[in-house]
PDB file of C-alpha atoms in Angstrom:
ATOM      1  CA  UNK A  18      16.786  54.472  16.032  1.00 38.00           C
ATOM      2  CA  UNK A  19      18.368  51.727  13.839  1.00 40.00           C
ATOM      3  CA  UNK A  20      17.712  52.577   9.990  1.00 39.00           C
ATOM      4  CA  UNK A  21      19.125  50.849   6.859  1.00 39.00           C
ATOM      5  CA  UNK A  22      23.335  51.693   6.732  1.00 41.00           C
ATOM      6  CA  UNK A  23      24.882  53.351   4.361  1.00 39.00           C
ATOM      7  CA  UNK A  24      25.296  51.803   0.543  1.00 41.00           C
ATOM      8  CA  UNK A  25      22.796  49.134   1.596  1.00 46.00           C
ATOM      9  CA  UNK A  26      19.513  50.756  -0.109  1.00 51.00           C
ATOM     10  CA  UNK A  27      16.884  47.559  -0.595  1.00 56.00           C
ATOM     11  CA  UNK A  28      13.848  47.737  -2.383  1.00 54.00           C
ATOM     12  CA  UNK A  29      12.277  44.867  -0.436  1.00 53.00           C
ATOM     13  CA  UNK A  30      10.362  46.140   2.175  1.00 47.00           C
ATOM     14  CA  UNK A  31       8.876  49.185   0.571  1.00 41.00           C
ATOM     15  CA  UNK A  32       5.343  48.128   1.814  1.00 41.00           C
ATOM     16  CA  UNK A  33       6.124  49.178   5.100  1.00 43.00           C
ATOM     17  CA  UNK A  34       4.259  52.105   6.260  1.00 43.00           C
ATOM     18  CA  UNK A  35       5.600  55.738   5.106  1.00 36.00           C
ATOM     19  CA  UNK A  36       8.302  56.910   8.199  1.00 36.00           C
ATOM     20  CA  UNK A  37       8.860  53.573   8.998  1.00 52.00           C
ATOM     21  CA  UNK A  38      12.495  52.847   8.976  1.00 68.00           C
ATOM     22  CA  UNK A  39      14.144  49.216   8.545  1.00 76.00           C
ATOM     23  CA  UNK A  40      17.462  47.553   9.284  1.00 86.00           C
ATOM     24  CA  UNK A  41      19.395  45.503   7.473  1.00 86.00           C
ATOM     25  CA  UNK A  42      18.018  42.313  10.088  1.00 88.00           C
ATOM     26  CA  UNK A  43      14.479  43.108   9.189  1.00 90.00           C
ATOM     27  CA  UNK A  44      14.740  43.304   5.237  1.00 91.00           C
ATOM     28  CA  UNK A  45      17.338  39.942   5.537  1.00 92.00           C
ATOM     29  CA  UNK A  46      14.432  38.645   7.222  1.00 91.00           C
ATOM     30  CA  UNK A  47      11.896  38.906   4.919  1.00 92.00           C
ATOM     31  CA  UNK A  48      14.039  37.512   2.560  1.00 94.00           C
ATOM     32  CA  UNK A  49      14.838  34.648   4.101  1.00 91.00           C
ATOM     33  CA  UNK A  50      11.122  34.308   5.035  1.00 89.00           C
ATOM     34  CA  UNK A  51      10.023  33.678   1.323  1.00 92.00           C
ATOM     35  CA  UNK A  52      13.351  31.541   0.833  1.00 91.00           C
ATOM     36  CA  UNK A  53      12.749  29.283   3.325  1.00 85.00           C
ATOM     37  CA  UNK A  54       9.043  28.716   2.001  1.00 81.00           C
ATOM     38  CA  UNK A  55      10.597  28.068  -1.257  1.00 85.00           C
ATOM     39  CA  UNK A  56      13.660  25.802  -0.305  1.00 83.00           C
ATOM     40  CA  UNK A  57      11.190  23.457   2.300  1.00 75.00           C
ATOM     41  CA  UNK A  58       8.773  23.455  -0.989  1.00 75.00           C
ATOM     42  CA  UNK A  59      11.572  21.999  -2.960  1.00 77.00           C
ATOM     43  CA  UNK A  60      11.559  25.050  -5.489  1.00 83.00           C
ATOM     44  CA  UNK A  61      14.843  24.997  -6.684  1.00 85.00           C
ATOM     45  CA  UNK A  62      15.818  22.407  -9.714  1.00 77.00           C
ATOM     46  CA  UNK A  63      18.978  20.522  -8.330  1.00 82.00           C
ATOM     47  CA  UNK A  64      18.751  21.811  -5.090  1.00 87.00           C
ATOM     48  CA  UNK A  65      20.770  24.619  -5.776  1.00 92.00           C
ATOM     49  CA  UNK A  66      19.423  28.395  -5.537  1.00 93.00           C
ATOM     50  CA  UNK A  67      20.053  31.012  -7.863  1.00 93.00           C
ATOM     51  CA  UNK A  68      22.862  32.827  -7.305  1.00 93.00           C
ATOM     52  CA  UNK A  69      23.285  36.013  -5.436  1.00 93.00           C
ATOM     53  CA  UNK A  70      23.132  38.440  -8.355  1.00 94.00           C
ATOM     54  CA  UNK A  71      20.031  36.743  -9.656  1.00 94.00           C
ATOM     55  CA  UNK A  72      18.803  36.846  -5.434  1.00 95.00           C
ATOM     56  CA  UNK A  73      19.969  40.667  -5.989  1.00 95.00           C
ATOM     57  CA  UNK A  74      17.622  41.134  -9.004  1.00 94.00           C
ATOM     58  CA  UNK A  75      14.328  39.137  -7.559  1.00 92.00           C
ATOM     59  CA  UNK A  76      14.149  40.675  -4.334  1.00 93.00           C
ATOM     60  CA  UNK A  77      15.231  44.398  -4.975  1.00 92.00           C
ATOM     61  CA  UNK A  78      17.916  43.941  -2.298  1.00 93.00           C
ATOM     62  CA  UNK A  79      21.637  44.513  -1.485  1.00 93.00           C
ATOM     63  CA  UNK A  80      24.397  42.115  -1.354  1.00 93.00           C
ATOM     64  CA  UNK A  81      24.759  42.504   2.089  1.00 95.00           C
ATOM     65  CA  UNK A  82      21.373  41.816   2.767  1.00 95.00           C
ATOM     66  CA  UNK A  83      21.025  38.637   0.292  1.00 95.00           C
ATOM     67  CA  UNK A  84      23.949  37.326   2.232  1.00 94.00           C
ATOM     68  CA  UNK A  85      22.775  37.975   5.530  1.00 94.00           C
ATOM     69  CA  UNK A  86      19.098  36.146   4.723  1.00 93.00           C
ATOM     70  CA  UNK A  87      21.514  32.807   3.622  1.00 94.00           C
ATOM     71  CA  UNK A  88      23.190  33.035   6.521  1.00 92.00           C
ATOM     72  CA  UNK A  89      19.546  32.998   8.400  1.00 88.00           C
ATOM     73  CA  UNK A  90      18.581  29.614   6.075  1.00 88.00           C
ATOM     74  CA  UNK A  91      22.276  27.957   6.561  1.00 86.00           C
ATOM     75  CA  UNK A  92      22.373  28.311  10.773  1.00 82.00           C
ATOM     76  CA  UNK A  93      19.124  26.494  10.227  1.00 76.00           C
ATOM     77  CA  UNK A  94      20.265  23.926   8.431  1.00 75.00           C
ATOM     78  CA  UNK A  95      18.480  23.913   5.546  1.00 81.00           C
ATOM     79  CA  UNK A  96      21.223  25.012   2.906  1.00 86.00           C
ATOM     80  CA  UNK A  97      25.312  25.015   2.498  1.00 90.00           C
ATOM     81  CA  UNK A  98      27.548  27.004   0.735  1.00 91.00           C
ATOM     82  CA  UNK A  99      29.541  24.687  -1.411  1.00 91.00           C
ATOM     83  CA  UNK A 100      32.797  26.206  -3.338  1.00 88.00           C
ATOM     84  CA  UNK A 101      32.227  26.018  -7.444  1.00 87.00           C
ATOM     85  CA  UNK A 102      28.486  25.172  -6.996  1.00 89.00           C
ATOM     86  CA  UNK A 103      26.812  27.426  -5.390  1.00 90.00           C
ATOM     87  CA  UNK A 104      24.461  27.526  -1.803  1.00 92.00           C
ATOM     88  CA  UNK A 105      23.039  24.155  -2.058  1.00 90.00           C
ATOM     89  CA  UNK A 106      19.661  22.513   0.246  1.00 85.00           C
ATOM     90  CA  UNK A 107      20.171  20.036   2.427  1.00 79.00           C
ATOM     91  CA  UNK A 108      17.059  20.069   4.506  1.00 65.00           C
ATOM     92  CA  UNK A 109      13.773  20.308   3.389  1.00 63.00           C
ATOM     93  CA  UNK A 110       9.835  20.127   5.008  1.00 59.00           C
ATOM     94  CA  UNK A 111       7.199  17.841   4.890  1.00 62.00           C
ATOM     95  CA  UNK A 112       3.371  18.408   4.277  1.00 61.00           C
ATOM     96  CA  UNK A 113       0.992  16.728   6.834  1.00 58.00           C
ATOM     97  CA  UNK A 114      -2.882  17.590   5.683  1.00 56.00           C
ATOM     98  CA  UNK A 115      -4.664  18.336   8.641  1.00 61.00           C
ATOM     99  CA  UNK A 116      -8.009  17.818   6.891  1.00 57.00           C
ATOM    100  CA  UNK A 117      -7.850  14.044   6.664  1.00 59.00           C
ATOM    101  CA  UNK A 118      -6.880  10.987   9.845  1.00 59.00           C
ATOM    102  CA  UNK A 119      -4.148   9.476   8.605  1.00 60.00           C
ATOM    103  CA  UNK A 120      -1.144   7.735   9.710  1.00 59.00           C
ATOM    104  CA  UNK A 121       2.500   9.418   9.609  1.00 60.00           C
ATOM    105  CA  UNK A 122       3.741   6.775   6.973  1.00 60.00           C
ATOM    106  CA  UNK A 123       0.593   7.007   5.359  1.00 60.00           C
ATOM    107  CA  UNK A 124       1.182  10.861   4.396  1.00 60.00           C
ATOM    108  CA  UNK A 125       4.815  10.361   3.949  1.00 62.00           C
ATOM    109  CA  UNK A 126       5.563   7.324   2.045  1.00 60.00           C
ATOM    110  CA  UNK A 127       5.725   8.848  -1.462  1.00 59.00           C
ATOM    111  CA  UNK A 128       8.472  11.290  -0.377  1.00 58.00           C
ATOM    112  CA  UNK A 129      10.882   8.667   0.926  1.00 62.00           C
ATOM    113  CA  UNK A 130      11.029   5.293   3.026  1.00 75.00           C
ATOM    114  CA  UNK A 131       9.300   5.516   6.764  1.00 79.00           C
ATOM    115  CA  UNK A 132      10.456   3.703   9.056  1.00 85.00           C
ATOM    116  CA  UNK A 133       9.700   3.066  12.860  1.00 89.00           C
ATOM    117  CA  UNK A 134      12.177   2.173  15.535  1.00 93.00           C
ATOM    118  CA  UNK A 135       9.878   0.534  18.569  1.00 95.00           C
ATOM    119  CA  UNK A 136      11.737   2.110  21.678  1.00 95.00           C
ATOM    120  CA  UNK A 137       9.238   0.778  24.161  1.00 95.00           C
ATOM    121  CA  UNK A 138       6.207  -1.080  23.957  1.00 96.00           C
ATOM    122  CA  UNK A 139       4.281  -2.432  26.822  1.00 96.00           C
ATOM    123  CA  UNK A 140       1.656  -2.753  29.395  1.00 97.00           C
ATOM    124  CA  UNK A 141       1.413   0.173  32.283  1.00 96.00           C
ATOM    125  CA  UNK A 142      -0.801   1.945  34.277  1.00 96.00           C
ATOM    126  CA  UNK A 143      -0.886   4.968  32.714  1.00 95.00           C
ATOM    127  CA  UNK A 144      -0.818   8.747  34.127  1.00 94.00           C
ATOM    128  CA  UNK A 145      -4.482   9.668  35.891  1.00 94.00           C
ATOM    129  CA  UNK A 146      -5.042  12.360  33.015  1.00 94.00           C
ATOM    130  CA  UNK A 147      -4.313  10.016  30.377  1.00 96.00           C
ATOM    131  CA  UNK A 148      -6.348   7.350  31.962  1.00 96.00           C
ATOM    132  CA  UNK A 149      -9.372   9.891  32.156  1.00 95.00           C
ATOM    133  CA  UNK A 150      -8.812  11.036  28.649  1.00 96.00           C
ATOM    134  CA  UNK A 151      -8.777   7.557  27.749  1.00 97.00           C
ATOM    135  CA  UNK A 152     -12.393   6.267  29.725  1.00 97.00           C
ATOM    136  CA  UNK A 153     -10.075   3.982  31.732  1.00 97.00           C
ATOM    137  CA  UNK A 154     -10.962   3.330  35.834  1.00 95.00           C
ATOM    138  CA  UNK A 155      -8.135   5.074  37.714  1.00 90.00           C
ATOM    139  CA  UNK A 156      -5.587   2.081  38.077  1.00 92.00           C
ATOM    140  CA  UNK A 157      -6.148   0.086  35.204  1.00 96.00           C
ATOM    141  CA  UNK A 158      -3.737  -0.673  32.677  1.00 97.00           C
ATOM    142  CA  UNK A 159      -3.273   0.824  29.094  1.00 97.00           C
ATOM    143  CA  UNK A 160      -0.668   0.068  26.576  1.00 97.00           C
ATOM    144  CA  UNK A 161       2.617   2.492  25.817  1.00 97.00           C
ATOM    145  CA  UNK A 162       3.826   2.667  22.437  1.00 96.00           C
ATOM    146  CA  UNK A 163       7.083   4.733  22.234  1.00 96.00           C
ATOM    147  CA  UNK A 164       8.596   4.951  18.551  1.00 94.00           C
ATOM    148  CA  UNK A 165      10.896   6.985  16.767  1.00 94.00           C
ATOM    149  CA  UNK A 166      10.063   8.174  13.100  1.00 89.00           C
ATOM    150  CA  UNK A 167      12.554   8.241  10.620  1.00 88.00           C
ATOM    151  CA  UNK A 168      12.236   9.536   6.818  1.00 82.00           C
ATOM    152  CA  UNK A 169      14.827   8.355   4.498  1.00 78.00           C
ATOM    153  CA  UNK A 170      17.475   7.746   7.789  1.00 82.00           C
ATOM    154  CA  UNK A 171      16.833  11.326   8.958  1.00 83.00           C
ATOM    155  CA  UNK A 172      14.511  11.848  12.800  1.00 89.00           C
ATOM    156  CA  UNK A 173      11.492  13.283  12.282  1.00 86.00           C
ATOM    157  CA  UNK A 174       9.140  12.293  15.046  1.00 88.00           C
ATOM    158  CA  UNK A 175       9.391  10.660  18.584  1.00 93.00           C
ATOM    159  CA  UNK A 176       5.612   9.570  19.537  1.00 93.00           C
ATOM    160  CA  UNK A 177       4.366   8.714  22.470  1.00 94.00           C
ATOM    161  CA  UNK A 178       1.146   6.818  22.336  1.00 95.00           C
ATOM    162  CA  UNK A 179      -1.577   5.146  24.934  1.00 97.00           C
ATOM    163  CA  UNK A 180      -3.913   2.485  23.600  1.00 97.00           C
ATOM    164  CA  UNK A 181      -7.075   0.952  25.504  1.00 97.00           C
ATOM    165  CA  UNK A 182      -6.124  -2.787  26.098  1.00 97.00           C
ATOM    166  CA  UNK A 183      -8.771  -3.756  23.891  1.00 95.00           C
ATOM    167  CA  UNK A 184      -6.857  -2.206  21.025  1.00 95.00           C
ATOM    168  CA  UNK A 185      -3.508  -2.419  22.473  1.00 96.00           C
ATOM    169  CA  UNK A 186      -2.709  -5.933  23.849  1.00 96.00           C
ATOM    170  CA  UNK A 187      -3.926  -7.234  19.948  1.00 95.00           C
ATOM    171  CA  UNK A 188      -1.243  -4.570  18.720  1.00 94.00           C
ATOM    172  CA  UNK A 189       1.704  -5.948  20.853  1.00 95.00           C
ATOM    173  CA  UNK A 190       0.379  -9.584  19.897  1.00 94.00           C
ATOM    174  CA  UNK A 191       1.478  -9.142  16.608  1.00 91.00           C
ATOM    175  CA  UNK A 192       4.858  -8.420  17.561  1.00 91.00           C
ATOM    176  CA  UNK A 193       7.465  -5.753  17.324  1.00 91.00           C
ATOM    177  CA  UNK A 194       8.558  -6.204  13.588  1.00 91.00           C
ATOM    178  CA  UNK A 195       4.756  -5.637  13.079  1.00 91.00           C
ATOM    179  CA  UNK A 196       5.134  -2.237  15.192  1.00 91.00           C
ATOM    180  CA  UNK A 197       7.990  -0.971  13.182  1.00 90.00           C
ATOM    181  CA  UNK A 198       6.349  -1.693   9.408  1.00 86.00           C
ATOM    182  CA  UNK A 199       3.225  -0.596  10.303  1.00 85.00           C
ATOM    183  CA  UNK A 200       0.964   2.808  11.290  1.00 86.00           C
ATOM    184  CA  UNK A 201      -0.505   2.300  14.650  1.00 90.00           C
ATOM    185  CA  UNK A 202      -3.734   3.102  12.574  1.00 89.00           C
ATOM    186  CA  UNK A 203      -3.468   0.580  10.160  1.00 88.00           C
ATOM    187  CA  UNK A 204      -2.626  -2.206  12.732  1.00 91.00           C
ATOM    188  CA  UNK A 205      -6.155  -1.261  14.465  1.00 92.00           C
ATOM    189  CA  UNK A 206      -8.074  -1.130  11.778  1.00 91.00           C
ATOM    190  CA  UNK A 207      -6.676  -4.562   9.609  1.00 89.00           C
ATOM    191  CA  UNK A 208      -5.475  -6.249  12.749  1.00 84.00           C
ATOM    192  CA  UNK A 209      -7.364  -5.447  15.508  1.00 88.00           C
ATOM    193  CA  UNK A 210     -10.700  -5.553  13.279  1.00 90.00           C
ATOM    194  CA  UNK A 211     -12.196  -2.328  14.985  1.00 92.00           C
ATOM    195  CA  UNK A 212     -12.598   0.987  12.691  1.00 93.00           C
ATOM    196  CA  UNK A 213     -11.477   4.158  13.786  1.00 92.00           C
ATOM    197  CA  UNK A 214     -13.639   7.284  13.759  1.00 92.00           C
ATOM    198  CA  UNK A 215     -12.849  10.798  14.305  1.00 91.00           C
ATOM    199  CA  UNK A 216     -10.187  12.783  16.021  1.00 91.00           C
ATOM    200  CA  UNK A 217      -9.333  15.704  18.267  1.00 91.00           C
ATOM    201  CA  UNK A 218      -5.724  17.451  17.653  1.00 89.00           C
ATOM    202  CA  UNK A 219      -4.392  20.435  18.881  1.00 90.00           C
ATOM    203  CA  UNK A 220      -0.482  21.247  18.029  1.00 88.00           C
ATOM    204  CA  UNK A 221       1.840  23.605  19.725  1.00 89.00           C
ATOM    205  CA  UNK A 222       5.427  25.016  18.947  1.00 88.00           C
ATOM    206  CA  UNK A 223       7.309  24.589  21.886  1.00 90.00           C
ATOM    207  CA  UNK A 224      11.339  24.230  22.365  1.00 89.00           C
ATOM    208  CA  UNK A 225      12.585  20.898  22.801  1.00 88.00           C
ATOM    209  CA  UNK A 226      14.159  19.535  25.684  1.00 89.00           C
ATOM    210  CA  UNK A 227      17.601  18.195  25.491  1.00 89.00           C
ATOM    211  CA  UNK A 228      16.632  14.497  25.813  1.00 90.00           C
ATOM    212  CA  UNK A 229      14.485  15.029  22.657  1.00 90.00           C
ATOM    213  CA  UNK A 230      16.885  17.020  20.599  1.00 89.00           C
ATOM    214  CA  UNK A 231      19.421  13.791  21.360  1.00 91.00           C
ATOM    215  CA  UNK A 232      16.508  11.217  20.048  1.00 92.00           C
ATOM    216  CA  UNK A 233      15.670  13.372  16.954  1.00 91.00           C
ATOM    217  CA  UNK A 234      19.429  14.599  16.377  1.00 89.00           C
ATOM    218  CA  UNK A 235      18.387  18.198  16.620  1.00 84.00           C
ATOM    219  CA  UNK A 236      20.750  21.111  17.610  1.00 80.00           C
ATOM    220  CA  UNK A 237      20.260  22.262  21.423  1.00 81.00           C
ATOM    221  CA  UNK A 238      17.196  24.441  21.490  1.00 81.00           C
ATOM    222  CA  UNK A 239      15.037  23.888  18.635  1.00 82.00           C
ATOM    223  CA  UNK A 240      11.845  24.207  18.098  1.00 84.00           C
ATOM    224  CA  UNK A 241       9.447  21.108  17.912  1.00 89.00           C
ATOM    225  CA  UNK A 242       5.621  20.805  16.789  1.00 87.00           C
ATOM    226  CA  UNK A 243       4.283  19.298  20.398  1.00 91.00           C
ATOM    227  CA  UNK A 244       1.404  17.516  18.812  1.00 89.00           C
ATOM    228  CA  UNK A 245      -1.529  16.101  20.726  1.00 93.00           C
ATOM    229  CA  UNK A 246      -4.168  13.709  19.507  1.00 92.00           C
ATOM    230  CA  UNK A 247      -6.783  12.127  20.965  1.00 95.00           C
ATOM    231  CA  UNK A 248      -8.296   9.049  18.451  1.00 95.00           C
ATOM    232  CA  UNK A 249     -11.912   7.401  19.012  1.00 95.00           C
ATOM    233  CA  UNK A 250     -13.392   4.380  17.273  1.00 95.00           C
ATOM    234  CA  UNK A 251     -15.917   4.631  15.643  1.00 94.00           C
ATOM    235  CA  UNK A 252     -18.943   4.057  18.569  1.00 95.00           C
ATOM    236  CA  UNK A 253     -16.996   6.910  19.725  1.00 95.00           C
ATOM    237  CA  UNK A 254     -15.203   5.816  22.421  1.00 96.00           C
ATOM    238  CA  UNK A 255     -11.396   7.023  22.791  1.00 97.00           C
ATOM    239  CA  UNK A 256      -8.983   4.316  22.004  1.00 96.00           C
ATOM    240  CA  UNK A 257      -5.422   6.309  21.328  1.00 96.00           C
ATOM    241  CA  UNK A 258      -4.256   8.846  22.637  1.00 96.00           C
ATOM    242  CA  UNK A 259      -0.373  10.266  21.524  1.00 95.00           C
ATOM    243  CA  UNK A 260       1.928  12.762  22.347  1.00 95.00           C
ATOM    244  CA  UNK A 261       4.187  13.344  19.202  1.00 91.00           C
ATOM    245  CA  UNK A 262       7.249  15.977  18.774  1.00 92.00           C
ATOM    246  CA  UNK A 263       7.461  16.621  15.335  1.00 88.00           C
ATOM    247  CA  UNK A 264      11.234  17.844  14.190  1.00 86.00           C
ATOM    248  CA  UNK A 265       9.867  21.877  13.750  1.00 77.00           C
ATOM    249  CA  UNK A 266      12.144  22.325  10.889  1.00 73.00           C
ATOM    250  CA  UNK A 267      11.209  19.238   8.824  1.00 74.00           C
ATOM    251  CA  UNK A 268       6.816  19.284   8.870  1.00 72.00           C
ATOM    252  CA  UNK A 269       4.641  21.671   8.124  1.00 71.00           C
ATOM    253  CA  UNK A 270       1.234  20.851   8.765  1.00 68.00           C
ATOM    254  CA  UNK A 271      -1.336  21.897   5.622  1.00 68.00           C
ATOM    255  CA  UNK A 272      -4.924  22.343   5.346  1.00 68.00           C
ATOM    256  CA  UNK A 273      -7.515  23.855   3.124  1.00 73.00           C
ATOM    257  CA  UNK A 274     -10.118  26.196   4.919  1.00 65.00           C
ATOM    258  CA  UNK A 275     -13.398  27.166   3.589  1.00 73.00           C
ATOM    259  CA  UNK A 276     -14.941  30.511   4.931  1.00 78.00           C
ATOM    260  CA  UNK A 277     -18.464  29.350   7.244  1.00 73.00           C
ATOM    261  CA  UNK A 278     -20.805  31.315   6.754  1.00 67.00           C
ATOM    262  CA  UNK A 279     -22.202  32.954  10.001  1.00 61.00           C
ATOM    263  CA  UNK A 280     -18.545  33.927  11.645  1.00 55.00           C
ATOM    264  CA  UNK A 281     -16.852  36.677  12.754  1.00 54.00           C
ATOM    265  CA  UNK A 282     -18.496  40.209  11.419  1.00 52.00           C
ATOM    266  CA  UNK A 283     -20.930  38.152   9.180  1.00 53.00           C
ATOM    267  CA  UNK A 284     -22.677  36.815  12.736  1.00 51.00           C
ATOM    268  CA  UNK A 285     -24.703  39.719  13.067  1.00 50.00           C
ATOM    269  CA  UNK A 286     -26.211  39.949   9.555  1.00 51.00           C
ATOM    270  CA  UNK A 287     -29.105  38.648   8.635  1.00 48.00           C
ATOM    271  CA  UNK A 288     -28.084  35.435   5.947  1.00 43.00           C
TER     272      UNK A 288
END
């Protein structure tokens, strides 16, 4: 059985149940897990985290392991260790509310400049699925929207999106330039003159191939938020329908819950 080695006695991880023994991977772990919260959060003042005594101190936890969880955070990419300054962030996270329908450069514009490079944009007849999901007759044409996200020059989405001609031949009307400054969302609603409604999303992490680690300049492997969303106007009918890969390392997607009265154990109690 592994077990913590010898001279490498952490505090961290003392909640684990009595008997229960940890390595040196596990406890670097959880450090790293409450690091990288902190670093994508943008925690640290200047970018830089504390050093490793002051790690040491805060977390209970060897030297060996402090090290180990930095070299978790920096083959992720998200910090560097820089001689006379200290381990300094270079990547960093951001928040997409799931509670509202919004636009990606809607949500992100106050953290940096969005902008959209149009790699496709067209007429086709679409896949039978998306057709269907879409209200289309099996054959007719739909638009294709294919754009890559960037935040401040860095990849951070590829989407993929089919538009009902209705909404979509108005959209490539208005040109490409229009398609690159502009939300898909906004473009409907102040340029096509229709209002959108409500939404169905469902997300899953899923590893990227290697055509869309090369488009989002991600390292062989990684992990991407496959995000599907299907858009209606709002009489209801469906009207967009994407396919985005969200850089897994660079989003996090937020909401705030309320507890519904009615679920789980409170279902069979009497209100």
């Amino acid at each position: 059985m592994g077990g913590p080695k010898p001279g490498d006695g952490d505090a961290y991880g003392d909640g684990a149940a009595a008997g229960e023994s940890l390595t040196r991977a596990d406890r670097a772990r959880r450090v790293a897990h409450v690091l990288r919260r902190q670093v994508l959060r943008g925690a640290f003042p200047g970018g830089v985290l504390p050093d490793e005594r002051a790690l040491i101190a805060e977390f209970g936890a060897s030297r060996n392991t402090v090290r180990e969880a930095l070299g978790l955070l920096r083959d992720e990419g998200l910090v560097v260790r820089r001689r006379g300054v200290g381990t300094v962030v270079v990547g960093r996270a951001y928040e997409h509310p799931l509670g509202e329908l919004s636009g990606l450069a809607e949500v992100l514009r106050r953290h940096g400049a969005v902008v959209n490079e149009v790699r496709e944009a067209g007429v086709v007849r679409p896949p039978g699925s998306v057709a269907r999901r879409l209200g289309l007759a099996e054959g007719s044409p739909a638009v294709y929207l294919e754009r890559l996200r960037r935040v401040d020059g860095a990849p951070l989405s590829l989407d993929c999106t089919y538009l009902i001609p209705e909404v979509g031949e108005p959209l490539l009307a208005r040109g490409r330039d229009a398609l690159e400054r502009q939300d898909v969302f906004d473009l409907i609603e102040t340029g096509v003159g229709v209002r959108l409604g409500r939404a169905e999303v469902s997300v899953q992490a899923v590893v990227a191939d290697p055509a869309t680690c090369a488009v989002l300049a991600m390292p062989g492997g990684g992990a991407v938020l496959a995000v599907e969303r299907l858009t209606r106007l709002a009489d209801g009918r469906p009207a967009d329908l994407e396919f985005i890969h969200l850089r897994g390392d660079r989003l996090t997607l937020h909401a705030t819950l309320d507890r519904v009265r009615g679920t789980g154990a409170d279902r069979s109690r009497p209100a």
